[in-house]
mmCIF file of C-alpha atoms in Angstrom:
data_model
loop_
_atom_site.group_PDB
_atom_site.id
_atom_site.type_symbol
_atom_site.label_atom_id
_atom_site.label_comp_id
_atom_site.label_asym_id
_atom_site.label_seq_id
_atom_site.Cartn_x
_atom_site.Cartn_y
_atom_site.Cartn_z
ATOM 1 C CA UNK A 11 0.000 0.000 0.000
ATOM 2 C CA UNK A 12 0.781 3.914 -0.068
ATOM 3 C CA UNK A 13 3.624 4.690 2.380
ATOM 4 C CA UNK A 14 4.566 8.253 3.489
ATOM 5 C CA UNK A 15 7.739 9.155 5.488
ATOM 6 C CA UNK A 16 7.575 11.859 7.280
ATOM 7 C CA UNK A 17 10.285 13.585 9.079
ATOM 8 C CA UNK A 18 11.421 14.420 11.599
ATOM 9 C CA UNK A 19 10.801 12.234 14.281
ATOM 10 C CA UNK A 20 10.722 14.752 16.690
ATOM 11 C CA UNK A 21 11.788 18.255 17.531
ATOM 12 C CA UNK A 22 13.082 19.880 20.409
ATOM 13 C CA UNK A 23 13.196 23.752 19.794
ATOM 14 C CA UNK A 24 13.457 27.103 21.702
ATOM 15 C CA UNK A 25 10.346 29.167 21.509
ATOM 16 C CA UNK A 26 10.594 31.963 18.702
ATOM 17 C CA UNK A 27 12.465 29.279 16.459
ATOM 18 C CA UNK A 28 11.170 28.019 13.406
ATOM 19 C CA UNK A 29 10.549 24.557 12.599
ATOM 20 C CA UNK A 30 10.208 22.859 9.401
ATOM 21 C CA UNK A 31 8.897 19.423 8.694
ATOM 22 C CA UNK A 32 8.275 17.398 5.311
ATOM 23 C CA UNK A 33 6.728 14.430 4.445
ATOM 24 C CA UNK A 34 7.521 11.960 1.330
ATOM 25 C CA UNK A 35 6.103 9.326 -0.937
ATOM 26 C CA UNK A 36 6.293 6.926 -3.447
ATOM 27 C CA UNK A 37 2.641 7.464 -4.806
ATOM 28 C CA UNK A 38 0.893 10.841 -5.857
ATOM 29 C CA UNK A 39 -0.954 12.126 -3.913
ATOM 30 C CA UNK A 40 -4.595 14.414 -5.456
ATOM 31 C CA UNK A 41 -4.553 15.720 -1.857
ATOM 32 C CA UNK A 42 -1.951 17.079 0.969
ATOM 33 C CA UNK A 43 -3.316 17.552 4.208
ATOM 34 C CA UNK A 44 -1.804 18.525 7.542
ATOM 35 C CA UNK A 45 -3.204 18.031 10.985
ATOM 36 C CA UNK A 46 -1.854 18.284 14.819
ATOM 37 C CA UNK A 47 -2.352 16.678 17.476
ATOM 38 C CA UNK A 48 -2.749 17.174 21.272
ATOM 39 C CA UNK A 49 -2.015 14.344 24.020
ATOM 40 C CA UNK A 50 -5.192 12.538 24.501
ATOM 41 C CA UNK A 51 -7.054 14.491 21.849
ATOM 42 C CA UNK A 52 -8.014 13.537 18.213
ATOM 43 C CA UNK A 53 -6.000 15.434 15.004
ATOM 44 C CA UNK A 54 -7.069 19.265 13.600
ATOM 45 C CA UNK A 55 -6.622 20.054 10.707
ATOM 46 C CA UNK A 56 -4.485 22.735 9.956
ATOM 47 C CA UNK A 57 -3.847 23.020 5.892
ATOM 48 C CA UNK A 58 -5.198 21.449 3.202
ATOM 49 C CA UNK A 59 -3.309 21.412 -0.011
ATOM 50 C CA UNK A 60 -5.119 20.565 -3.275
ATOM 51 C CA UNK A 61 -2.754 21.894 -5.983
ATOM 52 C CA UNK A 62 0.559 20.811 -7.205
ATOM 53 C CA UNK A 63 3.002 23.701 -6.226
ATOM 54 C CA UNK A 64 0.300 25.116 -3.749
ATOM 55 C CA UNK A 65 1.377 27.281 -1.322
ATOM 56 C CA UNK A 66 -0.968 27.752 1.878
ATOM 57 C CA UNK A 67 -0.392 30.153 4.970
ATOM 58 C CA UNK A 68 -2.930 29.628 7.951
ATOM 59 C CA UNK A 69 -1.496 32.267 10.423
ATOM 60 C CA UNK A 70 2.039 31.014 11.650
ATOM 61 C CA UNK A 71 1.915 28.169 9.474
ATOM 62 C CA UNK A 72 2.190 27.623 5.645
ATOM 63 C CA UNK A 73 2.537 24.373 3.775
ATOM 64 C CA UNK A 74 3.531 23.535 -0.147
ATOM 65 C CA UNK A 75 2.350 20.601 -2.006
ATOM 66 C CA UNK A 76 5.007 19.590 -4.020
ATOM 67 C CA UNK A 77 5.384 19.939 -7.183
ATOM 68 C CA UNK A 78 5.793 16.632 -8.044
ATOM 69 C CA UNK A 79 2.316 15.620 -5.849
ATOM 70 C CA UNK A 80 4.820 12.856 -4.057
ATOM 71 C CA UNK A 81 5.684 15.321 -0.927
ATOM 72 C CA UNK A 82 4.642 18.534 0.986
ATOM 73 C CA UNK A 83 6.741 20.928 3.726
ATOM 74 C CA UNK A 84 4.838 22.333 6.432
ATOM 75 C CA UNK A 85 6.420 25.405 8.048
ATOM 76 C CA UNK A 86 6.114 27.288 11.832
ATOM 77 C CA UNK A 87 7.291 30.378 12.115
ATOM 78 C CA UNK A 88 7.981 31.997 15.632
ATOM 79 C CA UNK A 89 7.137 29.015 18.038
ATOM 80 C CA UNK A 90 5.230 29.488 20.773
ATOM 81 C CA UNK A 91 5.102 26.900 23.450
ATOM 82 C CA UNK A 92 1.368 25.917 22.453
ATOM 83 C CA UNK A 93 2.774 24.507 19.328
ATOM 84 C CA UNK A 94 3.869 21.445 21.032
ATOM 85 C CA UNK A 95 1.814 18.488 19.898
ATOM 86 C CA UNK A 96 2.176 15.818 17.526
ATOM 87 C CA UNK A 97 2.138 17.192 13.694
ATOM 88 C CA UNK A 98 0.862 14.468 11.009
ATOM 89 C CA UNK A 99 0.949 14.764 7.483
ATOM 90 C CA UNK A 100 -1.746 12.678 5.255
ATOM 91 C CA UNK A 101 -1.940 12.355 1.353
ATOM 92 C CA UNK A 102 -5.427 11.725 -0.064
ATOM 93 C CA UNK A 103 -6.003 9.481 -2.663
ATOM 94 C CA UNK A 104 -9.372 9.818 -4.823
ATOM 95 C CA UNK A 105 -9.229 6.799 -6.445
ATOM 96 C CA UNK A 106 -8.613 4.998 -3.205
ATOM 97 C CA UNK A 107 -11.248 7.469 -1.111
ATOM 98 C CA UNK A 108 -9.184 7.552 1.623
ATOM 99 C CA UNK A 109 -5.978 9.166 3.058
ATOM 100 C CA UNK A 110 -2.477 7.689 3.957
ATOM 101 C CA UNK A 111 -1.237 9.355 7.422
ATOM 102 C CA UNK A 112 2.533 10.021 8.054
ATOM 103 C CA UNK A 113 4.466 8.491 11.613
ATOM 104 C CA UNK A 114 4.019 11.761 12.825
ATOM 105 C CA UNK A 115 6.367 14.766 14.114
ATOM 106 C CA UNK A 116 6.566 15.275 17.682
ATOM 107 C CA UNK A 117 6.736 19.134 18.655
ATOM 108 C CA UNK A 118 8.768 20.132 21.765
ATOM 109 C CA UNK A 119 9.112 24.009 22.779
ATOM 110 C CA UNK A 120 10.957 24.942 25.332
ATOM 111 C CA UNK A 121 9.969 28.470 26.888
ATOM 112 C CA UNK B 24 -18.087 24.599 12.025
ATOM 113 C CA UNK B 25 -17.370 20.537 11.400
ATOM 114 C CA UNK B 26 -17.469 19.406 15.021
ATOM 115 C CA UNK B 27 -17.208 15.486 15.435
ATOM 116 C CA UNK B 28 -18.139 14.175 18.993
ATOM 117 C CA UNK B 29 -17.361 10.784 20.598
ATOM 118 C CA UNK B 30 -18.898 8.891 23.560
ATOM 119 C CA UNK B 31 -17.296 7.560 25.424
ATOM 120 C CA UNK B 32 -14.453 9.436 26.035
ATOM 121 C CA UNK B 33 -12.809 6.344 28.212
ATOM 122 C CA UNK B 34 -14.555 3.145 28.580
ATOM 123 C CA UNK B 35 -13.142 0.023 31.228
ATOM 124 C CA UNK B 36 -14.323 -3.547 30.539
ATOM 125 C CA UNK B 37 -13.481 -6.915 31.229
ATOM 126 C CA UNK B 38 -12.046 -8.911 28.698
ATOM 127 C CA UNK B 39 -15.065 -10.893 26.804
ATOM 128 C CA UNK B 40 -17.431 -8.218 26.758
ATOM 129 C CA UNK B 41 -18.317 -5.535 23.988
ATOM 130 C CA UNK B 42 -18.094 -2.036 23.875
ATOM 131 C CA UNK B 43 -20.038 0.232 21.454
ATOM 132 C CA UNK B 44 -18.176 3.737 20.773
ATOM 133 C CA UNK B 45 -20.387 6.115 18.965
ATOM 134 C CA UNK B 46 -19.009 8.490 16.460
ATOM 135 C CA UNK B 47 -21.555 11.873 15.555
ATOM 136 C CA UNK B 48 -21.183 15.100 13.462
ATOM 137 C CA UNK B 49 -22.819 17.879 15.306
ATOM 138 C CA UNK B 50 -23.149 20.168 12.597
ATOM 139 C CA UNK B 51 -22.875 18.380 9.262
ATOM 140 C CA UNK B 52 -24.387 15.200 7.447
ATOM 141 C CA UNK B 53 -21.185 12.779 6.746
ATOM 142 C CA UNK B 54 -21.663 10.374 4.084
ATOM 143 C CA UNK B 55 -18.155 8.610 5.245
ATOM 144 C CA UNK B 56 -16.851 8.004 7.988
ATOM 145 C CA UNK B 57 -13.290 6.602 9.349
ATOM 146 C CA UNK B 58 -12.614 4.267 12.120
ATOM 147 C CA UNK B 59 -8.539 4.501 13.448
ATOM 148 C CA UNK B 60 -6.712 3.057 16.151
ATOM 149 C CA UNK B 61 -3.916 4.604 17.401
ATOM 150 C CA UNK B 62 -0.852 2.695 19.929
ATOM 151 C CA UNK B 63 0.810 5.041 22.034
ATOM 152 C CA UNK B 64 3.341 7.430 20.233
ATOM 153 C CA UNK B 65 2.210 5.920 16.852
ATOM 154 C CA UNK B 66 0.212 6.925 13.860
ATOM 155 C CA UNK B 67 -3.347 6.429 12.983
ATOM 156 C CA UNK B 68 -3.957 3.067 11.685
ATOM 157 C CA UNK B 69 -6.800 3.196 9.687
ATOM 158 C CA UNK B 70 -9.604 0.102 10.153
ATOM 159 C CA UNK B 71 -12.297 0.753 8.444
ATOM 160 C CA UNK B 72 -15.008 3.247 6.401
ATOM 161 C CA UNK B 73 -17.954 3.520 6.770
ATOM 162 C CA UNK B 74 -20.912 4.742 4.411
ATOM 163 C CA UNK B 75 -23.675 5.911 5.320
ATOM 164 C CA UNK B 76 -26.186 3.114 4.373
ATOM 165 C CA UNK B 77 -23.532 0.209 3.440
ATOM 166 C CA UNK B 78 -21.438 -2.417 4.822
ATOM 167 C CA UNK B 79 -18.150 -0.782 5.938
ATOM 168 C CA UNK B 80 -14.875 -1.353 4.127
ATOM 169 C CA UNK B 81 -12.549 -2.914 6.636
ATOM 170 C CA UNK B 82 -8.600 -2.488 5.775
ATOM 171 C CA UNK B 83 -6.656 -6.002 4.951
ATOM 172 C CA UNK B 84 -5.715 -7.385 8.955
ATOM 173 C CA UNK B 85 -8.360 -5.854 10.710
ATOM 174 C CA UNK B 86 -11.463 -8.337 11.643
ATOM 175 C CA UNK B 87 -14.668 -7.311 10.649
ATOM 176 C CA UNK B 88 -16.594 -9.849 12.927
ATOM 177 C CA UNK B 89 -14.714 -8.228 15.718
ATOM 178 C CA UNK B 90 -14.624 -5.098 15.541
ATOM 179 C CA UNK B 91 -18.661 -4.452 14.297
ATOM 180 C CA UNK B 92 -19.103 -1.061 12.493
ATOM 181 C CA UNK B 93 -22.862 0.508 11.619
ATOM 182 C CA UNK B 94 -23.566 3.556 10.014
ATOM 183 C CA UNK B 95 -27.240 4.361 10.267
ATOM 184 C CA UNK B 96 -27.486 7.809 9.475
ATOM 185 C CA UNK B 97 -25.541 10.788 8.072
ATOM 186 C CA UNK B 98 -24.811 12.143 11.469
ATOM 187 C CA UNK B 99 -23.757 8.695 13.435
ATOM 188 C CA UNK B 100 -21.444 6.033 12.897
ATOM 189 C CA UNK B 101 -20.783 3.197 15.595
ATOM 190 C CA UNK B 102 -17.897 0.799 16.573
ATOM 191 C CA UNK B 103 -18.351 -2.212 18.672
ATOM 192 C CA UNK B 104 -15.476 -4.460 19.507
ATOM 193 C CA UNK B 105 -17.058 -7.495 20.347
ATOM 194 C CA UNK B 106 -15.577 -10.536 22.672
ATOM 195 C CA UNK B 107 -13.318 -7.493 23.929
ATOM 196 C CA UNK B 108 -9.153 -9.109 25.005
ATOM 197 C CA UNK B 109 -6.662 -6.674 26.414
ATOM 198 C CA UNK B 110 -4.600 -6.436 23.457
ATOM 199 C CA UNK B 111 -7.826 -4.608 21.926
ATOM 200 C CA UNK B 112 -6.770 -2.029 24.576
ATOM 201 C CA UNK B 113 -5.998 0.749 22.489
ATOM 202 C CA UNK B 114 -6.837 4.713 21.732
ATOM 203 C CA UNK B 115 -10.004 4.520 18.744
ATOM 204 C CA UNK B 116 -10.594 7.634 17.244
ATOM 205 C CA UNK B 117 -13.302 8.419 14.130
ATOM 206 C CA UNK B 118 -13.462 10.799 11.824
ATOM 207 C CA UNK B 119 -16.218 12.066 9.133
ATOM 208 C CA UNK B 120 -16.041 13.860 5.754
ATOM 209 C CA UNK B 121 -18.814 16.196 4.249
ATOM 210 C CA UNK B 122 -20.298 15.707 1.464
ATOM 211 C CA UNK B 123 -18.267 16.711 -2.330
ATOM 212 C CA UNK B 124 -15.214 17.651 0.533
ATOM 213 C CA UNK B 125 -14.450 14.005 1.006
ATOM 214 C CA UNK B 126 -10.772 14.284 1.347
ATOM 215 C CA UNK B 127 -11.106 16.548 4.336
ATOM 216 C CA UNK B 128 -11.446 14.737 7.390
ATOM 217 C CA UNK B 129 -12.973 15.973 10.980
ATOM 218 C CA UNK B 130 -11.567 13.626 13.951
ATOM 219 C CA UNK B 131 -13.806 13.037 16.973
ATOM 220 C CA UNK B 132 -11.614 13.184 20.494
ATOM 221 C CA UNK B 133 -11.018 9.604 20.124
ATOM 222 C CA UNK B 134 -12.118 6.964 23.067
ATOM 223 C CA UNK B 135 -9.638 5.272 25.253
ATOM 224 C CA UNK B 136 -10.599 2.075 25.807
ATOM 225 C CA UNK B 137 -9.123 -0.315 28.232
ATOM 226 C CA UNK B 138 -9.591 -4.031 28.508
ATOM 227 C CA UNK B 139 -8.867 -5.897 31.882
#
């Protein structure tokens, strides 16, 4: 099946950095979503991405879609300690109906 | 706008039971609707969708005479893990997609359920 990396891992920044994340994939994607996550809390969407070479801001945070439709970036700029959470990236595929999440990017500020 | 609810919130039973977790959209009809389990500090695993009005599509691995899924209306969606073991202890969180924005998906808080 469809496989996305995503990376990285995990992130431990100082608040007012910014942080950069991307995810990748074999397949192409029609759709590039990104959501976050709190501890003990389902995933918010954030950006959705529905055009190769689409660039999105949603306050602090702006995502591409790559041009290619196999990856996306998603950008923070100025952390703020209310940032930390768990970021996941998912590519929707209309054929398939049905989106393919990413491991996941674990966000740690320290104030 | 697109608010998904989910009772319960945490459930406790003893291994052989069922549990039923419901899954509604408050504020918008969902023709489809997701089923995931998540581990601890691990991604969504998806198990199933669910149309509104047809059997659910389960993903390869997951049991569908186990883990029971029923979508009766536009606005609920429910999961019942049946003949419950501990290993089915897990985080189970849904999701639902409006109409013609199917690729956008509104998660529910997830249920924790726990299996003793």
């Amino acid at each position: 099946g469809q496989q996305l990396n995503q990376s990285p891992q995990s992130m431990f920044i100082q608040e007012g950095e910014d942080v950069s994340m991307n995810c990748t994939s074999s397949s192409i994607f029609n759709t590039w979503l990104w959501y976050k996550q709190d501890p003990g809390e389902g995933p918010v969407l954030l950006i959705a991405l529905y055009k190769a070479g689409e660039l999105t801001s949603n306050g602090r945070l702006t995502a591409q879609f790559g041009i290619t439709r196999k990856d996306s970036f998603l950008n923070i700029s100025a952390s703020i300690p209310s940032d930390v959470g768990i970021y996941f990236c998912a590519g929707y595929n209309t054929n398939a109906g049905k989106s393919t999440f990413g491991d996941g990017t674990t966000l740690t500020v320290k104030p | 706008g697109a608010v998904v609810s989910q009772h319960p919130s945490w459930v406790i039973c003893k291994s052989g039971t069922s549990v039923k977790i419901e899954c509604r959209s408050l504020d918008f009809q969902a023709t489809t609707m997701f089923w995931y389990r998540q581990f601890p500090k691990q991604s969504l695993m998806l198990m199933a969708t669910s149309n509104e009005g047809s059997k659910a599509t389960y993903e390869q691995g997951v049991e569908k005479d186990k883990f029971l899924i029923n979508h009766a209306s536009l606005t609920l969606s429910t999961l019942t893990v049946t003949s419950a073991h501990p290993e089915d202890s897990s985080f189970y969180i849904c999701s639902a997609s409006p109409p013609r924005v199917s690729y956008e998906q509104y998660f529910g808080p997830g249920t924790r359920l726990t299996v003793t």
